[in-house]
Short mmCIF file of C-alpha atoms in Angstrom, two decimals:
data_model
loop_
_atom_site.label_atom_id
_atom_site.label_comp_id
_atom_site.label_asym_id
_atom_site.label_seq_id
_atom_site.Cartn_x
_atom_site.Cartn_y
_atom_site.Cartn_z
CA MET A 1 23.96 84.42 64.49
CA ARG A 2 24.65 88.09 63.86
CA VAL A 3 27.83 89.97 64.70
CA ASP A 4 27.87 93.77 64.98
CA TRP A 5 31.11 95.06 63.43
CA SER A 6 30.03 98.73 63.47
CA ARG A 7 32.80 99.75 65.89
CA ARG A 8 35.67 97.61 64.63
CA ALA A 9 35.18 96.98 60.90
CA ASP A 10 37.58 99.72 59.83
CA TYR A 11 40.15 98.55 62.37
CA ILE A 12 40.28 94.89 61.31
CA LEU A 13 40.40 95.88 57.66
CA ALA A 14 43.23 98.39 58.16
CA ARG A 15 45.20 96.45 60.76
CA HIS A 16 44.78 92.86 59.56
CA ALA A 17 43.37 93.16 56.01
CA VAL A 18 40.35 91.11 57.06
CA ASP A 19 36.94 92.08 55.75
CA PRO A 20 34.17 91.74 58.36
CA SER A 21 32.18 89.54 55.97
CA TRP A 22 35.08 87.07 56.00
CA ALA A 23 35.04 87.08 59.80
CA ASN A 24 31.32 86.32 59.68
CA GLU A 25 32.00 83.36 57.36
CA ALA A 26 34.52 81.99 59.88
CA VAL A 27 32.10 82.41 62.79
CA ARG A 28 29.37 80.57 60.87
CA ASP A 29 31.67 77.69 59.87
CA GLU A 30 30.03 74.48 61.15
CA HIS A 31 33.47 73.18 62.14
CA ALA A 32 34.57 76.36 63.91
CA VAL A 33 36.36 75.97 67.22
CA TRP A 34 34.92 78.15 69.99
CA LEU A 35 37.21 78.88 72.94
CA VAL A 36 34.92 80.10 75.71
CA PRO A 37 36.15 82.28 77.22
CA ASP A 38 38.98 83.45 75.00
CA PRO A 39 42.18 82.44 76.83
CA ALA A 40 43.45 86.02 76.43
CA SER A 41 40.25 87.65 77.71
CA ARG A 42 40.70 89.76 80.82
CA SER A 43 36.98 90.33 81.31
CA GLY A 44 35.77 86.80 80.56
CA TYR A 45 33.21 88.21 78.10
CA ALA A 46 35.29 87.54 74.98
CA VAL A 47 35.33 84.31 73.00
CA ARG A 48 37.80 83.20 70.35
CA VAL A 49 36.38 81.56 67.24
CA ILE A 50 38.66 79.77 64.79
CA GLY A 51 36.92 78.99 61.53
CA TYR A 52 37.25 78.72 57.81
CA ALA A 53 36.20 81.56 55.51
CA ALA A 54 35.69 80.53 51.88
CA THR A 55 36.04 83.97 50.32
CA PRO A 56 39.71 84.42 51.29
CA ASP A 57 40.19 80.60 51.40
CA ALA A 58 41.72 80.91 54.86
CA VAL A 59 41.26 79.96 58.48
CA LEU A 60 40.61 83.05 60.58
CA THR A 61 40.77 83.80 64.27
CA VAL A 62 37.87 86.01 65.35
CA ILE A 63 37.33 87.67 68.72
CA LEU A 64 33.74 88.29 69.75
CA VAL A 65 32.43 90.04 72.85
CA ASP A 66 29.21 88.83 74.46
CA ALA A 67 26.28 91.22 74.19
CA GLU A 68 25.91 90.90 77.98
CA ALA A 69 29.26 92.64 78.54
CA ASP A 70 27.52 96.04 78.71
CA LEU A 71 23.81 96.09 79.38
CA THR A 72 23.60 99.81 78.56
CA ASP A 73 25.08 99.50 75.07
CA ARG A 74 23.74 96.61 73.03
CA PRO A 75 25.07 95.36 69.69
CA ASP A 76 22.90 95.14 66.62
CA GLY A 77 23.14 91.38 66.77
CA ASP A 78 24.17 88.61 69.12
CA TRP A 79 27.80 89.64 69.54
CA TRP A 80 30.11 92.61 69.21
CA GLY A 81 32.86 91.92 66.70
CA SER A 82 36.12 92.93 68.32
CA ASN A 83 39.00 91.66 66.19
CA ALA A 84 39.89 89.22 63.43
CA TRP A 85 43.06 88.07 61.71
CA MET A 86 44.47 85.24 59.63
CA ALA A 87 44.93 82.31 62.01
CA ASN A 88 48.44 81.55 63.19
CA ARG A 89 49.96 78.07 63.12
CA TRP A 90 48.62 77.11 66.57
CA ASP A 91 45.06 78.20 65.80
CA ARG A 92 45.15 76.39 62.45
CA HIS A 93 46.31 73.29 64.35
CA LEU A 94 43.37 73.58 66.79
CA TYR A 95 41.01 74.01 63.86
CA GLY A 96 42.45 70.98 62.06
CA GLU A 97 41.98 68.78 65.13
CA ALA A 98 38.32 69.74 65.33
CA ARG A 99 37.48 68.79 61.76
CA PRO A 100 36.10 65.30 61.16
#
């Protein structure tokens, strides 16, 4: 699975101190929780992924936008990366419940 962070990499690094490579680690976590659609999504095209990233040793919340959201502008990958931050208490709780 590939995520295109070309539009938002600088934003998540500046705003949330999250490197896009960390967000990719969280998305690829085999125990990641996928909320489809993201409960906060207005369009219905966004998903929320809560997963563990080993590099920062943290659970992250990552927002991805489906490539189908705009058929005229396609990501270089399967998803557009929209946002990412260190998971809050609730998201860490959801992640913990999903782990075996």
